XYZ file of C-alpha atoms in Angstrom:
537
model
C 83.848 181.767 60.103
C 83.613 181.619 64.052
C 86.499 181.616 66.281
C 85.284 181.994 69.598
C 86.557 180.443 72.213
C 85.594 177.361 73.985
C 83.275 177.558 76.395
C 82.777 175.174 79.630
C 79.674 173.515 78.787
C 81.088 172.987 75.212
C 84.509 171.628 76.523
C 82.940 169.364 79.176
C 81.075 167.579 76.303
C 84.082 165.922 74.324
C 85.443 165.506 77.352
C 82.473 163.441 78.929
C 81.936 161.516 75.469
C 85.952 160.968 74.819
C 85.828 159.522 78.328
C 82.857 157.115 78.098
C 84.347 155.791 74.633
C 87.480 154.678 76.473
C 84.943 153.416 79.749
C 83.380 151.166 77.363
C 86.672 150.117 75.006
C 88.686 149.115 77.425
C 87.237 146.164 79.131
C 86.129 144.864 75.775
C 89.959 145.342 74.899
C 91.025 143.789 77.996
C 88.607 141.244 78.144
C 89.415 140.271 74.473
C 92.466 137.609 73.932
C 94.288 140.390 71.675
C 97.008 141.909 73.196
C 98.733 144.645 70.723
C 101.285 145.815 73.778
C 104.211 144.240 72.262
C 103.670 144.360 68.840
C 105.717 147.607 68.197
C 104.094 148.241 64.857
C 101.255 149.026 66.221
C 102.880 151.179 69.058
C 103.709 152.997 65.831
C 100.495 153.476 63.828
C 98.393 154.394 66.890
C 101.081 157.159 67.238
C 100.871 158.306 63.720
C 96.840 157.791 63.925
C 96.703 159.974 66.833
C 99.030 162.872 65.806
C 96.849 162.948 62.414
C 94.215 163.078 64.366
C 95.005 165.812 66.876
C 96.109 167.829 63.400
C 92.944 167.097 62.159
C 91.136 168.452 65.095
C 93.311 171.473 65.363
C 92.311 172.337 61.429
C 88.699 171.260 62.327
C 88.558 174.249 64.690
C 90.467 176.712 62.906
C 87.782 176.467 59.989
C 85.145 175.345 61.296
C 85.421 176.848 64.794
C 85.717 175.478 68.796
C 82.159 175.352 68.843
C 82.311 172.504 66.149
C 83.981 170.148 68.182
C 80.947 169.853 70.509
C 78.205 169.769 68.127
C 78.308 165.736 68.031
C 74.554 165.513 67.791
C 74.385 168.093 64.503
C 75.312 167.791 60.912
C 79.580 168.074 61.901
C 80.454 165.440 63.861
C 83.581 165.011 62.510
C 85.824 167.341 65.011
C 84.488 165.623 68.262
C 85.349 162.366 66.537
C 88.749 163.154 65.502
C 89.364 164.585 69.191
C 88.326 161.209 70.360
C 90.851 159.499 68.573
C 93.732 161.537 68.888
C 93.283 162.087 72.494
C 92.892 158.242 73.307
C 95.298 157.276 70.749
C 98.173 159.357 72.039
C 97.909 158.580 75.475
C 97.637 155.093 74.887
C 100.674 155.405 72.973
C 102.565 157.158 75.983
C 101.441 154.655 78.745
C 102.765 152.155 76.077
C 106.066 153.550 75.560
C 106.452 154.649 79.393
C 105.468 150.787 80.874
C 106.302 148.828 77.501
C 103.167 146.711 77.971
C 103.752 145.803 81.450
C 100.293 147.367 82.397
C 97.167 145.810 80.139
C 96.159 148.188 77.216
C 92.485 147.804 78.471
C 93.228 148.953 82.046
C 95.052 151.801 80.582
C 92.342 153.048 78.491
C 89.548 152.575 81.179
C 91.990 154.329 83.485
C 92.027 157.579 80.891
C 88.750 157.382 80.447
C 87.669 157.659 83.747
C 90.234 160.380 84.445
C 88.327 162.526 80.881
C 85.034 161.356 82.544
C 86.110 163.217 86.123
C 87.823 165.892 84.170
C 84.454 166.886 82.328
C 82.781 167.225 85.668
C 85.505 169.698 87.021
C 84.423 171.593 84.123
C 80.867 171.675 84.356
C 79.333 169.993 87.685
C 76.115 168.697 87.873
C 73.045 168.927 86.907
C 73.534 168.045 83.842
C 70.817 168.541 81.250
C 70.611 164.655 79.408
C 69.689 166.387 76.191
C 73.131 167.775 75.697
C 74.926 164.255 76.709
C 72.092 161.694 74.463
C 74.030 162.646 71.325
C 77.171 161.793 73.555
C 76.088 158.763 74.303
C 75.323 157.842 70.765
C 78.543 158.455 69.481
C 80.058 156.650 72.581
C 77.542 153.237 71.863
C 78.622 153.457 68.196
C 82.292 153.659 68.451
C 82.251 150.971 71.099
C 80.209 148.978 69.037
C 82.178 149.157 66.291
C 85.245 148.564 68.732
C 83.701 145.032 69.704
C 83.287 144.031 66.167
C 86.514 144.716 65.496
C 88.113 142.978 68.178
C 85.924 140.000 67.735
C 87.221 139.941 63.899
C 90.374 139.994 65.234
C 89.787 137.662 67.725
C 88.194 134.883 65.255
C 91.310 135.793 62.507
C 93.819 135.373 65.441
C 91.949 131.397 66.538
C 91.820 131.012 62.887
C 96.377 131.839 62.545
C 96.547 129.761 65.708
C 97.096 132.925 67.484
C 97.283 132.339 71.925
C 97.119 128.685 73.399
C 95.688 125.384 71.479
C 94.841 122.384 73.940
C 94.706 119.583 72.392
C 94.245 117.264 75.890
C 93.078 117.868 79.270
C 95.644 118.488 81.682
C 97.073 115.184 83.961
C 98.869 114.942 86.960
C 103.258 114.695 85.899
C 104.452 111.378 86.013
C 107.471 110.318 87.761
C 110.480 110.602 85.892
C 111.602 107.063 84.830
C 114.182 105.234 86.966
C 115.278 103.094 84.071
C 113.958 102.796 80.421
C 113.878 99.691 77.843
C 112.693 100.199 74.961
C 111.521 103.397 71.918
C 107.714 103.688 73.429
C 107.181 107.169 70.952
C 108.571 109.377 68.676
C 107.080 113.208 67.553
C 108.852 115.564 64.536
C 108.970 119.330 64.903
C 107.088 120.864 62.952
C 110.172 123.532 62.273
C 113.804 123.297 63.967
C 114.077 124.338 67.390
C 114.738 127.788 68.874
C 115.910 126.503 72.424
C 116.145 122.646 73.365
C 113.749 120.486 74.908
C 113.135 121.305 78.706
C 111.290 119.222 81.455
C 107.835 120.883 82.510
C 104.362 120.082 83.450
C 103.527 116.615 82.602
C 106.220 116.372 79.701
C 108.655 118.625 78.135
C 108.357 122.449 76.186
C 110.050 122.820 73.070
C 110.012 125.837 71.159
C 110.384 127.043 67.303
C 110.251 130.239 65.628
C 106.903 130.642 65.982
C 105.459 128.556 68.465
C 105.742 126.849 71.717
C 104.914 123.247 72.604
C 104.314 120.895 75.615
C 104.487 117.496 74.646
C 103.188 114.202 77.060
C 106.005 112.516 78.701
C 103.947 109.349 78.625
C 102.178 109.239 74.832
C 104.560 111.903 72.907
C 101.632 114.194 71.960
C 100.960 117.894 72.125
C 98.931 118.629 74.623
C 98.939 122.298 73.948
C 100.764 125.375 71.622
C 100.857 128.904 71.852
C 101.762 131.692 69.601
C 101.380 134.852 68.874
C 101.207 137.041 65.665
C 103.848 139.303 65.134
C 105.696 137.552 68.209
C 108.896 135.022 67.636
C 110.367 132.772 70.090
C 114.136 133.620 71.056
C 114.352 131.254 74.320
C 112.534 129.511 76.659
C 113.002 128.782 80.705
C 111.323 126.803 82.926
C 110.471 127.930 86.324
C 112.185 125.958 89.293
C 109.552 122.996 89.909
C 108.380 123.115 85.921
C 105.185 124.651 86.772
C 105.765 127.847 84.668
C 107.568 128.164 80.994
C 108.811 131.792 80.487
C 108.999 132.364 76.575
C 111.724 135.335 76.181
C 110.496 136.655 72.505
C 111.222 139.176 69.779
C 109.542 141.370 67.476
C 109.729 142.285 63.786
C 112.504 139.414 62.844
C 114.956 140.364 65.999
C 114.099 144.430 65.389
C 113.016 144.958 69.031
C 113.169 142.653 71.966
C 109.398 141.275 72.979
C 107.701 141.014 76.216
C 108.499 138.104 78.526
C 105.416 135.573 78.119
C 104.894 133.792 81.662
C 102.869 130.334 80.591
C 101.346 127.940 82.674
C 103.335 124.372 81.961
C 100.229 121.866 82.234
C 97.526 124.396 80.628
C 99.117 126.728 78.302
C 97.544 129.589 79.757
C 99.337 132.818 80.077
C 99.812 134.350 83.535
C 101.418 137.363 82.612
C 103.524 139.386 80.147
C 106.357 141.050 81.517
C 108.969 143.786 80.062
C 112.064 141.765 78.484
C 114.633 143.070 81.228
C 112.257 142.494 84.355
C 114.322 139.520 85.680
C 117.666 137.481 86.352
C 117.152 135.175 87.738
C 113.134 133.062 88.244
C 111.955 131.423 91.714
C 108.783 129.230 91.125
C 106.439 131.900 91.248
C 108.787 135.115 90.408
C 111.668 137.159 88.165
C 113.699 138.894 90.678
C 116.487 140.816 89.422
C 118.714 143.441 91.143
C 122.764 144.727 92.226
C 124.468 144.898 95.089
C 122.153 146.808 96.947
C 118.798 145.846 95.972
C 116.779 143.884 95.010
C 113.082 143.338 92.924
C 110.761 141.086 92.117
C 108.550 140.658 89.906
C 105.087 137.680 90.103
C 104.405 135.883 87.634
C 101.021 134.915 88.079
C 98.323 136.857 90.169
C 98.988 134.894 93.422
C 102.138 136.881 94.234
C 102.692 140.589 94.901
C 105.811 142.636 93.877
C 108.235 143.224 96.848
C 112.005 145.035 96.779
C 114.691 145.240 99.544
C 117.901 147.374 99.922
C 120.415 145.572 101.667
C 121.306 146.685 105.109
C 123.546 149.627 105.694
C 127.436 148.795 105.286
C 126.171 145.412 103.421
C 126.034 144.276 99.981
C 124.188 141.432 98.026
C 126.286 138.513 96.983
C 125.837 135.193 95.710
C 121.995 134.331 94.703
C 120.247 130.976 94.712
C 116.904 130.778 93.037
C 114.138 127.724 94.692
C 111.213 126.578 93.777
C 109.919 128.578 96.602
C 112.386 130.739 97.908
C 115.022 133.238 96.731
C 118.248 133.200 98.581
C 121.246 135.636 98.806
C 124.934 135.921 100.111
C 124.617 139.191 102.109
C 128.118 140.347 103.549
C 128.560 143.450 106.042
C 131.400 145.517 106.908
C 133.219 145.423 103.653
C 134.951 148.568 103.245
C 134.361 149.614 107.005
C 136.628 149.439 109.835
C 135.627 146.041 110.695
C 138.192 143.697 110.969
C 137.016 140.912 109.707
C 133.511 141.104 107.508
C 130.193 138.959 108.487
C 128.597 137.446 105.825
C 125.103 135.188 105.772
C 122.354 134.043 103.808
C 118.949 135.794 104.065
C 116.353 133.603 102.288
C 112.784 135.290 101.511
C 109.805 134.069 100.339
C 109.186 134.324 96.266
C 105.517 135.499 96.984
C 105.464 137.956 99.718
C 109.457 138.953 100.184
C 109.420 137.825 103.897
C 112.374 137.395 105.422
C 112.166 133.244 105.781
C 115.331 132.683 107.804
C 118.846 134.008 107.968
C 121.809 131.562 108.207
C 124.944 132.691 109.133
C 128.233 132.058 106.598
C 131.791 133.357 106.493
C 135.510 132.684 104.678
C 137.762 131.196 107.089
C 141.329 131.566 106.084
C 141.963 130.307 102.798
C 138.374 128.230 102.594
C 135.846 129.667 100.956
C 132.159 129.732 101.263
C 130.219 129.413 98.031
C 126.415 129.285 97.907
C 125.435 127.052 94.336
C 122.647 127.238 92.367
C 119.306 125.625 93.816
C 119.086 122.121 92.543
C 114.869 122.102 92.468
C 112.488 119.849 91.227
C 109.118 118.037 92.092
C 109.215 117.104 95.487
C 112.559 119.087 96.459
C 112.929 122.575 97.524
C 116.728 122.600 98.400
C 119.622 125.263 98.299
C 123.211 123.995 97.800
C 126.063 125.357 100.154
C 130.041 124.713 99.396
C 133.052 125.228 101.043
C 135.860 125.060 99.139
C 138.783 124.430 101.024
C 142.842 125.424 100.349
C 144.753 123.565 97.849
C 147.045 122.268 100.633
C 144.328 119.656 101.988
C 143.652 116.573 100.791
C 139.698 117.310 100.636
C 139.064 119.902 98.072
C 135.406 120.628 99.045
C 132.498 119.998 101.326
C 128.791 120.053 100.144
C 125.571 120.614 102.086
C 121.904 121.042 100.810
C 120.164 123.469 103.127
C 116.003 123.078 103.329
C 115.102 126.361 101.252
C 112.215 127.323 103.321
C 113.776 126.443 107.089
C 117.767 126.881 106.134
C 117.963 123.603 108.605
C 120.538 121.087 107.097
C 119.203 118.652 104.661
C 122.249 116.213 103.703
C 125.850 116.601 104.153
C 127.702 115.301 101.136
C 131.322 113.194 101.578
C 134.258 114.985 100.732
C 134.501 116.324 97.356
C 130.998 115.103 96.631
C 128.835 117.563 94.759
C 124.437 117.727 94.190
C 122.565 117.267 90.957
C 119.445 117.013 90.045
C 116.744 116.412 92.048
C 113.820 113.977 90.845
C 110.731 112.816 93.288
C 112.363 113.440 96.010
C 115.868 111.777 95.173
C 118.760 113.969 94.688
C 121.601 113.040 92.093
C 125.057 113.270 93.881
C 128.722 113.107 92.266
C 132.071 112.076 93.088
C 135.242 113.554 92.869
C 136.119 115.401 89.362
C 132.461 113.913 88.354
C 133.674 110.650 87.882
C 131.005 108.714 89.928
C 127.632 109.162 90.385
C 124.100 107.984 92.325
C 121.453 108.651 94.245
C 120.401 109.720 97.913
C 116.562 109.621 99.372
C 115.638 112.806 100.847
C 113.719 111.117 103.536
C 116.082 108.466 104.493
C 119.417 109.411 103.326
C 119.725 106.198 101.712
C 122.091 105.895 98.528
C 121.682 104.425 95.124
C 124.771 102.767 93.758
C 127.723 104.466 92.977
C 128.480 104.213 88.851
C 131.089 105.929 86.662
C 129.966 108.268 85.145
C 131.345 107.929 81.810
C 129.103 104.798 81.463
C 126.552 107.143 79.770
C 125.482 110.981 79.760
C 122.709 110.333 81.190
C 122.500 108.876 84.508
C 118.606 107.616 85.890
C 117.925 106.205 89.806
C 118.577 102.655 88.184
C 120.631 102.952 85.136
C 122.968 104.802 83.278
C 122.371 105.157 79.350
C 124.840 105.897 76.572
C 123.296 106.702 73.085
C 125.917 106.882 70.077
C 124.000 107.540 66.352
C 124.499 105.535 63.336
C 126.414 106.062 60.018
C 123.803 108.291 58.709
C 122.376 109.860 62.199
C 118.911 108.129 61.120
C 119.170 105.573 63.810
C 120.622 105.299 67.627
C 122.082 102.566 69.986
C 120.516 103.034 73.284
C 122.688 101.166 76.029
C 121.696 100.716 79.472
C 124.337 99.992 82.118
C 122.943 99.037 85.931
C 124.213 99.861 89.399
C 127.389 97.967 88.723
C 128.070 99.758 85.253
C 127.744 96.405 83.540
C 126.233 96.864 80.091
C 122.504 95.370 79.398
C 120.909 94.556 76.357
C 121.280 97.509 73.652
C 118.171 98.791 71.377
C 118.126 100.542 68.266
C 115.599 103.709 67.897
C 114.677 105.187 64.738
C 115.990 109.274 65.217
C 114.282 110.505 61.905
C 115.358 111.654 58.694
C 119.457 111.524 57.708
C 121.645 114.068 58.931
C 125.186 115.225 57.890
C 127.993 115.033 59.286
C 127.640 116.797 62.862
C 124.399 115.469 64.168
C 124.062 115.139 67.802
C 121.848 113.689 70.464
C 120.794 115.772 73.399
C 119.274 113.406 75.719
C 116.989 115.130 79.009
C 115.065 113.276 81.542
C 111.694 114.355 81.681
C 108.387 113.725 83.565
C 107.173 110.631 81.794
C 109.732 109.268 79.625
C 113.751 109.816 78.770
C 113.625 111.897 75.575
C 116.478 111.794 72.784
C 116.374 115.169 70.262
C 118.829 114.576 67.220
C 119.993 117.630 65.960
C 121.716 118.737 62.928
C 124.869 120.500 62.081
C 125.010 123.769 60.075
C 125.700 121.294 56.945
C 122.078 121.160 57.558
C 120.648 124.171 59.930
C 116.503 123.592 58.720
C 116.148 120.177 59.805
C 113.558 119.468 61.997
C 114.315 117.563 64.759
C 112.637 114.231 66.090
C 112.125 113.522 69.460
C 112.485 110.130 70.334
C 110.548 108.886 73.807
C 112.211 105.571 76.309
C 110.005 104.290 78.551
């Protein structure tokens, strides 16, 4: 039995051949539409894997001897093998658990395998003699070859399970949301209950089940693509400001660990990226930014956009935030805490792509009034940031609204008093009255305003028409009514909602590129039933 010990040429070998394995795997892997970084199970067994196989190696040599390990091309190839796998195996598993799949498994293992690859020629620098590496080189060719196969197995099993996006149409240009609807033009059935509620994106709406998420036409009602993912369930779903990209927030292993954070693109399906579950707080159009009082980081979600952080300025903290479809905006105030009298507060607004510094806008409490900056009210066509001053209890005007231009911080529209901002739909922005209790419409480009209505007329309130939906007996049918400008009633229709509910159904009704959609929903009398999505045009 030989012991002796390892000597450079027979160390470089495994080294050179461990190395060129992972070369070769790696793009294949990353190239491949199989993505195992957030499955945790499989974190798992390529840990176990790789700690059998480093014990296998270790007995390898102590029996067989160190020399073993580097006779690939002889009649024990088994040791060199078993070092391949261990070594690749555990530090894919470390990268994995260190970065929690925010780096690609591929680029990892190219990464190491380039690093073994360097590493053998610290050990032994050229010349090399070819005859040593040629057995090498076999063993690397047949392990990625093998590798491929595999991958394209899994590959074909995963497009066989439905596994990564389905398009089932060609992607269109969004049409307008409707200014006023007449009539049922389409209805579509879940093909499971939801996991989060309809929301407006791409050229329709995303809903989402267990397993699966959808965009479905505005205009005809149809999927136009899915995605899924094995081992991968759908907790929640956000849409970008804009609807141009769905963020699926997932789980794994029935709620056992949280998933990665799936960035999709709305009109293709295509994913952009995968990100760790706590990478953001808040999205832009193009970015997760999260952070505290004295920083902040963002994240891109698609390859157009770069990751940028700042610290806020000494004897400053971050505030208030305001997420665009462009732009990310914070409250920054100074002197808090200092020997300042009186503290100076404004907004710095920087770009979602590059973290430039856009514009800075200056903002402060005066007496009892207080500054507030709102959420971004963002949609197609509109890139705006909300401003309010609320005002002491002792005046008569409780408030006083502004929508800033995200990307210039010039003034936009001043609202009355006590008016506050909505939605805002191709380039019209929805605008309330006191207490909510009126509602319309002003043109970004002219000011002009749409008709004031009440808004108890109906929940949901379009350019041209206010609509109030109340279900039937049995939930299996609805009365759509339409009231105008001048909140006189029109002509009700009836729509057909789907199957009966129990007591407890509801309607959730959201305006969406295309169409006004209507999802029914069931109580816990009844928590499987799928919903169906009814479509006015």
């Amino acid at each position: 039995m030989s012991r002796t010990p390892l000597s450079r040429p027979a160390l470089a070998q495994p080294l050179a051949a461990v190395g060129l394995i992972a070369c070769i795997i790696g793009p294949v892997l990353h190239a491949s539409p199989v993505e195992p970084s957030g499955e945790s199970r499989w974190r798992w067994l390529t840990l176990a894997v790789a700690v059998v196989s480093l014990v296998g190696c270790a007995v390898w040599a102590r029996y067989k001897g160190t020399e073993a390990l580097a006779r690939t091309g002889g009649a024990e190839p088994l040791g060199a093998l078993l070092l391949a796998i261990g070594v690749v195996g555990a530090a894919y598993y470390l990268l994995q658990a260190i970065d929690r799949g925010f780096i690609s498994t591929g680029t990892a293992i190219s990464g190491l395998g380039a690093l073994l690859v360097a590493a053998a020629l610290v050990v032994r620098p050229f010349p090399w003699d070819i005859a040593e590496l040629r057995p090498h080189l076999r063993l690397a060719a047949g392990v990625a070859a093998g590798a491929s196969v595999a991958l394209a197995a899994t590959a074909l099993v995963g497009r066989i399970n439905g596994t990564g996006v389905t398009t089932y149409a060609d992607p269109t240009p969004p049409a307008p949301v409707p200014t006023s609807v007449s009539k049922q033009a389409w209805s579509w059935t879940a093909p499971a209950r939801l996991a989060a509620p309809p929301e407006p994106a791409g050229n329709g709406f995303v809903a989402a089940t267990k397993k699966a998420v959808y965009l479905v036409d505005g205009v005809t009602g149809k999927p136009r693509w899915r995605y899924q993912r094995d081992h991968v369930q759908v907790r929640d779903i956000d849409v970008t400001p804009g609807g141009r990209l769905v963020v699926v927030d997932t789980y794994i292993n029935d709620g056992d660990h949280d998933g990665p954070l799936i960035v999709l693109d709305a009109l293709t399906g295509k994913q952009h990226a995968a990100l760790p579950h706590d990478a953001a707080e808040t999205f832009t159009g193009s970015a997760a930014v999260s952070g505290s009082k004295n920083d902040l980081t963002a994240t891109p979600l698609t390859d157009r956009g770069q990751a940028w952080s700042h610290r806020a300025p000494s004897g400053c903290r971050f505030g208030d935030t305001a997420a665009s479809e462009s732009t990310f905006t914070v409250r920054t105030r100074c002197g808090v805490g200092t020997s300042v009298t009186t503290p100076r507060d404004e907004l710095i607004a920087y770009d979602d792509r590059s973290g430039s510094v856009l514009w800075h806008h200056p903002v402060g409490d005066k007496g009892r009034a207080k500054t507030v900056l709102s959420t971004g009210t963002a949609g197609e066509g509109c890139n705006l940031t909300e401003l309010t001053t609320y005002l002491p209890p002792s005046t008569t005007t409780q408030s006083q609204s502004r929508l800033l231009d995200a990307r210039t911080g010039k003034t936009r529209i001043t609202g009355k008093p006590d008016e506050s901002f909505g939605a805002c739909r191709d380039g019209w922005v929805q605008v309330f009255g006191q207490a909510f209790r009126t509602t319309g419409w002003i043109n970004l480009a002219t000011g002009a305003r749409g008709g004031a209505r009440t808004a108890d007329a109906g929940p949901l309130v379009l350019r041209d028409q206010s609509l109030g939906v109340t279900l039937g007996p049995d939930a299996s049918t609805a009365s759509v009514t339409p009231h105008d400008l001048t909140n006189h009633a029109g002509t009700a229709f009836t729509v057909e909602t789907g199957p009966s509910l129990k007591e407890g159904a509801h309607t959730r009704n959201v305006a969406v590129p295309g169409a006004v959609v209507i999802v029914t929903e069931g109580s816990p009398v009844q928590p499987g039933t799928p919903p169906t999505i009814i479509g006015l045009r």
